[in-house]
Short mmCIF file of C-alpha atoms and ligand atoms in Angstrom, two decimals:
data_model
loop_
_atom_site.label_atom_id
_atom_site.label_comp_id
_atom_site.label_asym_id
_atom_site.label_seq_id
_atom_site.Cartn_x
_atom_site.Cartn_y
_atom_site.Cartn_z
CA MET A 1 41.90 26.74 84.43
CA ASN A 2 43.12 28.87 87.24
CA GLN A 3 42.43 32.42 85.75
CA MET A 4 43.74 35.10 87.76
CA SER A 5 43.11 38.66 87.20
CA ILE A 6 46.09 40.71 85.70
CA GLU A 7 46.09 42.60 88.92
CA GLU A 8 46.79 39.43 91.07
CA ILE A 9 49.72 38.19 88.72
CA LYS A 10 51.36 41.62 88.46
CA GLU A 11 51.16 41.86 92.27
CA LYS A 12 52.80 38.43 92.28
CA THR A 13 55.25 39.52 89.91
CA SER A 14 56.59 42.31 91.69
CA LYS A 15 56.76 40.67 94.92
CA TYR A 16 58.82 37.40 93.72
CA LEU A 17 60.53 38.49 90.41
CA PHE A 18 63.62 40.46 89.73
CA GLN A 19 62.13 43.80 88.28
CA ASN A 20 64.68 43.33 85.46
CA TYR A 21 62.22 43.72 82.34
CA GLY A 22 59.56 46.31 81.52
CA ARG A 23 56.69 44.12 81.14
CA ALA A 24 53.15 45.14 79.63
CA ASP A 25 49.85 44.59 81.90
CA LEU A 26 49.43 41.71 80.04
CA ALA A 27 49.44 37.74 80.96
CA PHE A 28 48.12 35.29 78.76
CA THR A 29 46.28 31.74 79.49
CA HIS A 30 46.89 29.91 76.30
CA GLY A 31 47.50 30.20 72.83
CA LYS A 32 46.38 28.81 69.48
CA GLY A 33 47.68 29.27 66.09
CA CYS A 34 48.67 32.95 66.01
CA ILE A 35 45.71 34.15 68.91
CA LEU A 36 47.11 34.69 72.57
CA TYR A 37 44.01 34.48 74.91
CA GLY A 38 44.71 36.97 77.59
CA HIS A 39 43.68 36.64 81.60
CA ASP A 40 41.66 39.73 80.48
CA GLY A 41 39.42 37.36 78.67
CA ARG A 42 40.53 39.01 75.64
CA GLU A 43 42.00 37.15 72.43
CA TYR A 44 45.29 38.98 70.88
CA LEU A 45 46.32 38.19 67.17
CA ASP A 46 50.20 38.05 67.96
CA LEU A 47 52.60 39.50 65.69
CA VAL A 48 55.68 39.19 68.08
CA ALA A 49 55.79 35.43 68.57
CA GLY A 50 57.74 35.29 71.64
CA ILE A 51 60.44 37.30 69.85
CA ALA A 52 61.00 35.47 66.80
CA VAL A 53 60.78 32.06 68.67
CA ASN A 54 57.08 30.48 67.92
CA ALA A 55 57.51 29.98 64.02
CA LEU A 56 54.57 27.25 64.39
CA GLY A 57 52.48 29.58 66.33
CA TYR A 58 50.92 28.25 69.71
CA ALA A 59 49.93 24.38 70.43
CA HIS A 60 50.63 23.05 66.83
CA PRO A 61 49.01 19.82 66.93
CA GLU A 62 52.00 17.67 65.26
CA TRP A 63 54.31 19.42 67.37
CA THR A 64 52.31 19.36 70.53
CA ALA A 65 51.79 15.54 69.98
CA ALA A 66 55.68 15.04 69.23
CA VAL A 67 56.66 17.35 72.49
CA GLN A 68 54.04 15.30 74.66
CA ALA A 69 55.13 11.69 73.20
CA GLN A 70 59.10 12.74 74.16
CA VAL A 71 57.82 13.80 77.80
CA GLY A 72 56.38 10.86 78.37
CA ARG A 73 59.72 8.51 77.24
CA MET A 74 62.69 10.87 78.63
CA VAL A 75 62.78 14.25 79.09
CA HIS A 76 66.70 14.61 80.13
CA VAL A 77 69.85 12.44 79.92
CA SER A 78 73.17 13.67 80.11
CA ASN A 79 75.97 14.20 77.62
CA LEU A 80 77.76 11.66 79.01
CA PHE A 81 75.75 9.26 76.85
CA LEU A 82 74.70 9.32 73.31
CA VAL A 83 71.65 10.72 72.69
CA LYS A 84 69.52 9.63 69.69
CA GLU A 85 67.48 12.82 69.65
CA GLN A 86 69.60 15.37 69.34
CA ALA A 87 71.89 13.25 66.60
CA ASP A 88 68.50 13.28 64.57
CA LEU A 89 68.14 16.97 65.13
CA ALA A 90 71.64 17.51 63.77
CA GLU A 91 71.10 15.76 61.31
CA ARG A 92 67.72 17.85 60.01
CA ILE A 93 70.06 20.76 60.77
CA ALA A 94 72.78 19.64 58.38
CA SER A 95 69.95 19.31 55.71
CA ILE A 96 68.88 22.92 55.65
CA THR A 97 72.23 24.33 56.42
CA PRO A 98 75.07 24.97 53.25
CA SER A 99 76.74 21.97 52.28
CA GLY A 100 79.91 21.25 54.49
CA MET A 101 78.24 23.06 57.59
CA ASP A 102 77.03 19.63 59.00
CA ARG A 103 78.63 19.46 62.62
CA THR A 104 76.48 20.98 65.36
CA LEU A 105 76.94 21.55 69.18
CA PHE A 106 73.61 22.26 71.59
CA ALA A 107 73.56 25.06 73.79
CA ASN A 108 70.34 26.74 75.54
CA SER A 109 70.01 30.02 74.27
CA GLY A 110 71.06 32.60 71.52
CA ALA A 111 73.74 33.92 73.86
CA GLU A 112 74.99 30.76 74.66
CA ALA A 113 75.28 29.56 71.18
CA ASN A 114 77.04 32.91 70.52
CA GLU A 115 79.48 32.31 73.30
CA GLY A 116 80.28 28.64 72.03
CA ALA A 117 80.61 30.57 68.56
CA LEU A 118 83.26 32.54 69.87
CA LYS A 119 85.41 29.93 71.99
CA THR A 120 85.37 27.70 68.74
CA ALA A 121 86.50 30.47 66.98
CA VAL A 122 89.40 31.69 69.53
CA ARG A 123 90.56 27.79 69.58
CA TYR A 124 90.62 27.63 65.88
CA THR A 125 92.44 30.32 65.21
CA GLY A 126 94.73 30.72 68.09
CA ARG A 127 93.67 34.57 68.27
CA GLY A 128 91.85 36.44 70.51
CA LYS A 129 90.07 39.32 68.88
CA VAL A 130 86.15 39.57 67.97
CA LEU A 131 84.88 41.95 65.95
CA SER A 132 81.32 42.82 65.31
CA ALA A 133 78.94 45.54 64.43
CA LEU A 134 77.82 48.47 65.99
CA ASN A 135 73.97 48.59 67.02
CA GLY A 136 74.41 44.42 66.64
CA PHE A 137 72.86 42.26 69.42
CA HIS A 138 74.65 39.07 70.02
CA GLY A 139 73.22 38.26 73.96
CA ARG A 140 73.83 39.04 77.31
CA THR A 141 76.70 36.69 78.69
CA SER A 142 80.10 37.97 78.99
CA ALA A 143 81.66 37.32 75.28
CA SER A 144 78.04 37.79 73.73
CA LEU A 145 77.60 40.95 75.55
CA GLY A 146 81.32 42.11 74.73
CA ALA A 147 80.34 41.42 71.25
CA THR A 148 77.14 43.51 71.34
CA GLY A 149 78.27 47.03 70.05
CA GLN A 150 75.81 49.03 72.11
CA GLU A 151 76.80 51.10 75.16
CA LYS A 152 73.21 50.94 76.74
CA TYR A 153 73.60 46.78 77.06
CA GLN A 154 77.21 46.99 78.20
CA LYS A 155 77.01 49.89 80.80
CA SER A 156 77.60 48.95 84.15
CA PHE A 157 79.31 45.43 83.09
CA GLU A 158 82.09 46.74 81.88
CA PRO A 159 84.43 44.52 84.34
CA LEU A 160 82.83 41.56 82.70
CA ILE A 161 84.09 42.44 79.17
CA SER A 162 87.47 42.16 78.17
CA GLY A 163 89.55 44.18 75.53
CA ALA A 164 89.04 41.42 73.14
CA TYR A 165 86.05 43.22 71.51
CA GLY A 166 86.18 45.93 68.57
CA TYR A 167 83.31 47.17 66.33
CA PHE A 168 83.00 48.57 62.75
CA PRO A 169 79.65 50.21 61.65
CA PHE A 170 76.71 47.72 59.97
CA GLY A 171 77.66 47.94 56.29
CA ASP A 172 80.50 49.54 56.26
CA CYS A 173 83.01 47.94 54.36
CA GLU A 174 86.17 50.02 54.09
CA LYS A 175 85.91 49.79 58.17
CA VAL A 176 86.09 45.69 58.16
CA LYS A 177 88.81 45.97 55.60
CA GLU A 178 90.88 48.28 57.62
CA MET A 179 89.85 46.35 60.91
CA VAL A 180 90.35 42.48 60.57
CA ASP A 181 93.87 41.69 60.90
CA GLY A 182 96.12 38.84 61.74
CA ASP A 183 94.84 38.97 65.47
CA THR A 184 91.07 38.28 64.36
CA ALA A 185 89.51 35.26 65.63
CA ALA A 186 86.33 35.97 64.56
CA VAL A 187 83.81 38.46 63.04
CA MET A 188 80.15 38.29 64.22
CA VAL A 189 77.60 39.69 62.41
CA GLU A 190 73.69 39.48 62.05
CA PRO A 191 72.24 39.32 58.22
CA VAL A 192 69.37 41.55 59.85
CA GLN A 193 69.73 43.56 62.88
CA GLY A 194 66.82 42.53 64.77
CA GLU A 195 67.17 44.56 67.79
CA GLY A 196 68.81 47.29 66.63
CA GLY A 197 66.04 48.03 64.68
CA VAL A 198 65.38 45.60 61.95
CA ARG A 199 68.41 47.10 60.16
CA THR A 200 69.62 45.91 56.40
CA VAL A 201 72.63 46.67 54.42
CA PRO A 202 73.20 45.33 50.79
CA ALA A 203 75.09 42.12 50.28
CA GLU A 204 78.08 43.54 49.19
CA PHE A 205 78.89 43.90 53.03
CA PHE A 206 78.47 40.55 53.47
CA LYS A 207 80.35 39.67 50.83
CA THR A 208 83.31 41.77 52.18
CA VAL A 209 82.91 40.17 55.52
CA ARG A 210 83.62 37.14 53.72
CA ASP A 211 86.37 37.39 51.56
CA VAL A 212 88.41 39.66 54.32
CA CYS A 213 87.78 36.92 56.59
CA THR A 214 89.24 34.33 53.97
CA ASP A 215 92.03 36.34 53.35
CA LYS A 216 93.32 37.54 56.94
CA GLY A 217 92.20 33.96 58.19
CA ALA A 218 89.52 34.79 60.27
CA LEU A 219 86.25 33.19 60.97
CA MET A 220 83.03 34.65 59.72
CA VAL A 221 80.50 34.24 62.24
CA CYS A 222 76.84 34.71 61.34
CA ASP A 223 74.23 35.05 64.27
CA GLU A 224 71.10 33.57 63.13
CA VAL A 225 69.59 33.46 66.51
CA GLN A 226 66.37 36.10 65.06
CA THR A 227 67.09 35.38 61.19
CA GLY A 228 67.28 31.59 61.46
CA ILE A 229 65.02 28.90 60.62
CA GLY A 230 63.14 30.58 58.05
CA ARG A 231 62.16 33.69 59.31
CA THR A 232 63.67 35.53 56.44
CA GLY A 233 62.11 33.52 53.47
CA GLU A 234 65.24 31.13 53.46
CA TRP A 235 66.50 28.91 56.17
CA TYR A 236 69.41 31.33 57.17
CA GLY A 237 69.27 35.16 56.66
CA ILE A 238 72.48 35.04 55.13
CA GLN A 239 71.18 33.06 52.42
CA ASN A 240 69.65 36.36 51.12
CA PHE A 241 73.00 37.22 50.46
CA GLY A 242 74.38 34.30 48.40
CA VAL A 243 77.11 33.93 51.05
CA VAL A 244 78.33 31.37 53.15
CA PRO A 245 80.00 31.88 56.46
CA ASP A 246 82.03 29.52 58.73
CA ILE A 247 79.78 29.00 61.92
CA ILE A 248 76.40 29.80 62.05
CA THR A 249 74.16 30.15 65.34
CA MET A 250 70.87 29.65 66.04
CA ALA A 251 68.18 29.48 68.96
CA LYS A 252 64.71 31.11 69.03
CA ALA A 253 62.70 29.45 66.47
CA LEU A 254 64.60 26.46 66.21
CA GLY A 255 63.01 24.57 69.07
CA GLY A 256 59.39 25.87 68.34
CA GLY A 257 59.27 27.66 71.64
CA VAL A 258 61.67 25.50 73.88
CA PRO A 259 64.67 26.76 75.00
CA ILE A 260 67.48 25.76 72.49
CA GLY A 261 70.49 27.00 71.07
CA ALA A 262 72.88 25.59 68.54
CA ILE A 263 76.17 26.29 66.38
CA THR A 264 76.41 24.73 63.16
CA THR A 265 80.03 24.51 61.24
CA THR A 266 82.23 22.40 59.37
CA ALA A 267 83.82 18.84 60.36
CA GLU A 268 87.04 20.85 60.33
CA ILE A 269 86.30 23.92 62.55
CA SER A 270 84.46 21.59 65.03
CA SER A 271 87.24 19.14 65.40
CA VAL A 272 89.12 21.85 67.98
CA MET A 273 86.33 21.21 70.43
CA VAL A 274 87.69 18.20 72.06
CA PRO A 275 86.03 16.83 75.26
CA GLY A 276 86.75 19.33 78.14
CA THR A 277 86.71 22.43 75.89
CA HIS A 278 82.96 23.28 76.40
CA GLY A 279 79.87 21.90 77.19
CA THR A 280 76.67 22.23 78.96
CA THR A 281 74.08 20.21 80.83
CA PHE A 282 70.94 20.52 79.36
CA GLY A 283 72.43 21.42 75.76
CA GLY A 284 70.30 19.18 73.23
CA ASN A 285 68.32 17.25 75.58
CA PRO A 286 65.94 14.38 74.32
CA LEU A 287 62.80 17.15 75.15
CA VAL A 288 64.31 20.21 73.59
CA SER A 289 65.55 18.05 70.43
CA ALA A 290 62.38 16.15 69.78
CA ALA A 291 60.93 19.73 69.63
CA GLY A 292 63.35 20.86 67.37
CA CYS A 293 62.82 18.27 64.82
CA ALA A 294 59.20 18.42 64.57
CA THR A 295 59.59 22.12 63.94
CA ILE A 296 61.93 21.20 61.03
CA ASP A 297 59.82 18.63 59.75
CA ILE A 298 56.56 20.87 60.25
CA MET A 299 58.21 23.72 58.36
CA LYS A 300 59.39 21.21 55.49
CA LYS A 301 55.77 20.18 55.28
CA GLU A 302 54.02 23.12 55.41
CA GLY A 303 56.43 25.22 53.26
CA LEU A 304 56.86 27.60 55.85
CA VAL A 305 60.03 29.06 54.87
CA ALA A 306 58.77 29.96 51.24
CA HIS A 307 55.41 31.12 53.11
CA SER A 308 57.66 33.46 54.88
CA LYS A 309 59.11 34.88 51.76
CA GLU A 310 56.15 35.01 49.84
CA MET A 311 54.03 36.76 52.38
CA GLY A 312 56.87 39.17 53.59
CA ALA A 313 57.24 40.30 50.43
CA ARG A 314 53.85 41.16 49.88
CA TRP A 315 53.16 42.80 53.10
CA MET A 316 55.89 45.18 52.93
CA ASN A 317 54.43 46.15 49.47
CA ASP A 318 51.09 46.65 51.40
CA LEU A 319 52.76 48.71 54.12
CA ARG A 320 55.14 51.02 51.65
CA GLY A 321 51.85 51.63 49.69
CA ILE A 322 50.73 53.56 53.20
CA SER A 323 51.75 57.00 52.21
CA SER A 324 52.37 58.99 55.46
CA PRO A 325 54.61 61.22 56.46
CA LYS A 326 54.76 59.19 59.81
CA ILE A 327 56.17 56.00 58.24
CA LYS A 328 60.06 56.79 57.27
CA ASP A 329 60.97 53.37 55.77
CA VAL A 330 59.55 49.54 55.64
CA ARG A 331 61.96 46.96 55.53
CA GLY A 332 63.02 43.65 56.26
CA TYR A 333 63.23 39.93 54.45
CA GLY A 334 60.52 37.39 54.66
CA LEU A 335 58.19 38.01 58.45
CA ILE A 336 60.77 40.00 59.63
CA ILE A 337 59.90 43.39 59.22
CA GLY A 338 60.28 46.92 60.49
CA VAL A 339 58.33 49.85 60.17
CA GLU A 340 60.43 52.66 60.98
CA MET A 341 58.34 55.32 62.37
CA ASP A 342 59.10 59.48 62.65
CA SER A 343 59.67 59.31 66.36
CA ALA A 344 59.47 57.13 69.49
CA GLU A 345 55.97 58.29 70.30
CA THR A 346 54.60 57.39 66.98
CA ALA A 347 56.06 54.03 67.49
CA SER A 348 54.35 54.05 70.86
CA HIS A 349 51.25 54.96 69.81
CA VAL A 350 50.82 52.66 67.07
CA GLN A 351 51.90 49.68 69.52
CA LYS A 352 48.70 50.85 71.72
CA TYR A 353 46.56 51.43 68.75
CA CYS A 354 47.27 47.91 67.96
CA ARG A 355 46.93 46.51 71.52
CA GLU A 356 43.66 47.97 72.04
CA ASN A 357 42.39 46.75 68.93
CA GLY A 358 43.50 43.34 69.90
CA VAL A 359 46.96 43.18 67.73
CA LEU A 360 50.42 43.00 69.48
CA VAL A 361 53.64 44.38 68.08
CA ASN A 362 56.99 44.76 69.38
CA VAL A 363 58.97 48.22 69.33
CA CYS A 364 62.71 48.03 68.99
CA HIS A 365 65.11 50.79 68.79
CA GLY A 366 62.87 53.43 70.08
CA ASN A 367 60.87 54.18 66.75
CA VAL A 368 60.84 50.78 64.98
CA VAL A 369 57.55 48.99 64.95
CA ARG A 370 58.76 45.29 64.56
CA LEU A 371 56.76 42.45 63.09
CA ILE A 372 57.92 38.95 63.99
CA PRO A 373 55.02 37.14 63.66
CA PRO A 374 54.32 33.06 63.63
CA LEU A 375 55.36 31.90 60.08
CA ILE A 376 51.81 30.44 59.81
CA LEU A 377 50.49 33.71 59.66
CA ASN A 378 47.68 33.75 57.00
CA ASP A 379 46.69 36.83 54.71
CA SER A 380 43.38 38.03 57.04
CA GLN A 381 45.80 38.70 59.90
CA LYS A 382 48.67 40.27 58.05
CA ASP A 383 45.75 42.55 56.65
CA ARG A 384 44.37 43.40 59.81
CA PHE A 385 48.02 44.70 61.01
CA THR A 386 47.86 46.85 57.70
CA SER A 387 44.52 48.34 58.61
CA LEU A 388 45.29 49.08 62.09
CA LEU A 389 48.76 50.86 61.05
CA LYS A 390 46.74 53.41 58.38
CA GLU A 391 44.08 53.99 61.05
CA ALA A 392 46.92 54.81 63.54
CA VAL A 393 49.12 57.04 61.22
CA LEU A 394 46.50 58.40 58.65
C1 LIG B 684 70.61 38.24 66.75
C2 LIG B 684 70.51 37.97 68.03
N1 LIG B 684 71.34 37.14 68.81
C3 LIG B 684 71.34 36.97 70.15
C4 LIG B 684 70.23 37.07 70.99
C5 LIG B 684 70.00 36.29 72.33
O1 LIG B 684 69.35 35.19 72.42
P1 LIG B 684 69.08 34.81 73.67
O2 LIG B 684 67.94 35.83 74.37
O3 LIG B 684 67.98 33.51 73.62
O4 LIG B 684 70.02 34.51 75.12
C6 LIG B 684 69.00 37.40 70.39
C7 LIG B 684 68.08 37.78 71.12
O5 LIG B 684 67.09 38.65 70.96
C8 LIG B 684 69.43 38.10 68.97
O6 LIG B 684 68.17 38.44 68.26
#
């Protein structure tokens, strides 16, 4: 294997790539399970999973075999033709979504899935207004950026964002009731605000959004890009609240690592998207669809959704048991857990301490250590982080 030094990779990166990411000085040659192997010769326990993507970890033997077999047969064919693998994956998605939500349109990323969902909602309702939560994150394309209620992401791109968007505080039932009206096409919400610091709100909020949307004829769009496909201990995060939205968007974990996105809804809502309204060259091609089928099959076979719920509950219990003024809150569902620290400095210290000790964690929203590991994580791996956190804060 061509193992370059970190310095060489860094030099090439700064010479040939856009400098739009704040990258750590780390690069990896390969991974196995929850472990990443670095160009620095070290092993790292990965609790980031490519930002909630690698649900099966790295190089899962069955997933790898399915993807390799598909590569050998056919990677891509156009949506001008029937695509068997795409229909197979849509059928699998129908098997894990609430009943009646059995029509899927494929995209290539989370932002694109959200873009397609909003286009669908606008066409279905014949209305133009989209409401979403402050501090949410829905992606970086024009419409998904418009729905992202955070100035830091929208700043300098205002010309691309129309006046179609409005924002309510996440969890504010009264504001939602006040804002949704006869011009509202969609209310887009995350079940747990991932990028926004693993923020959670009571079930009552989602029930209110559901009721108000039904009442006013708007569509409830659930952005499950980060929370979907088992992450929260249910197939979809919104299932933790007993609410069924009109449209679900997903991406990240769906393909087990390949770029994929999807919009799932009812036959009735999907029917407005006739030929010519929306589409993408790569969306749901045989390769990513085969990867998606393998991901869902393996998750079912290995019981990873239940594992996520059970391990997440125990982990949060352990973390809440650490008594330190530096830990302000521990929250989440399943294996999306946010440990809110007393300051950005503490969060960054925890991240650095973990990395020095061979564990990768992500810090989001300034002071929140976000744990979004592969769903195959085992107990000793979970405990390794808990011990390091204790050492870092006590
Ligand atoms: C909830 C949510 N929606 C949308 C996106 C955008 O997805 P992508 O980066 O695949 O475009 C993200 C990415 O982090 C996300 O967390």
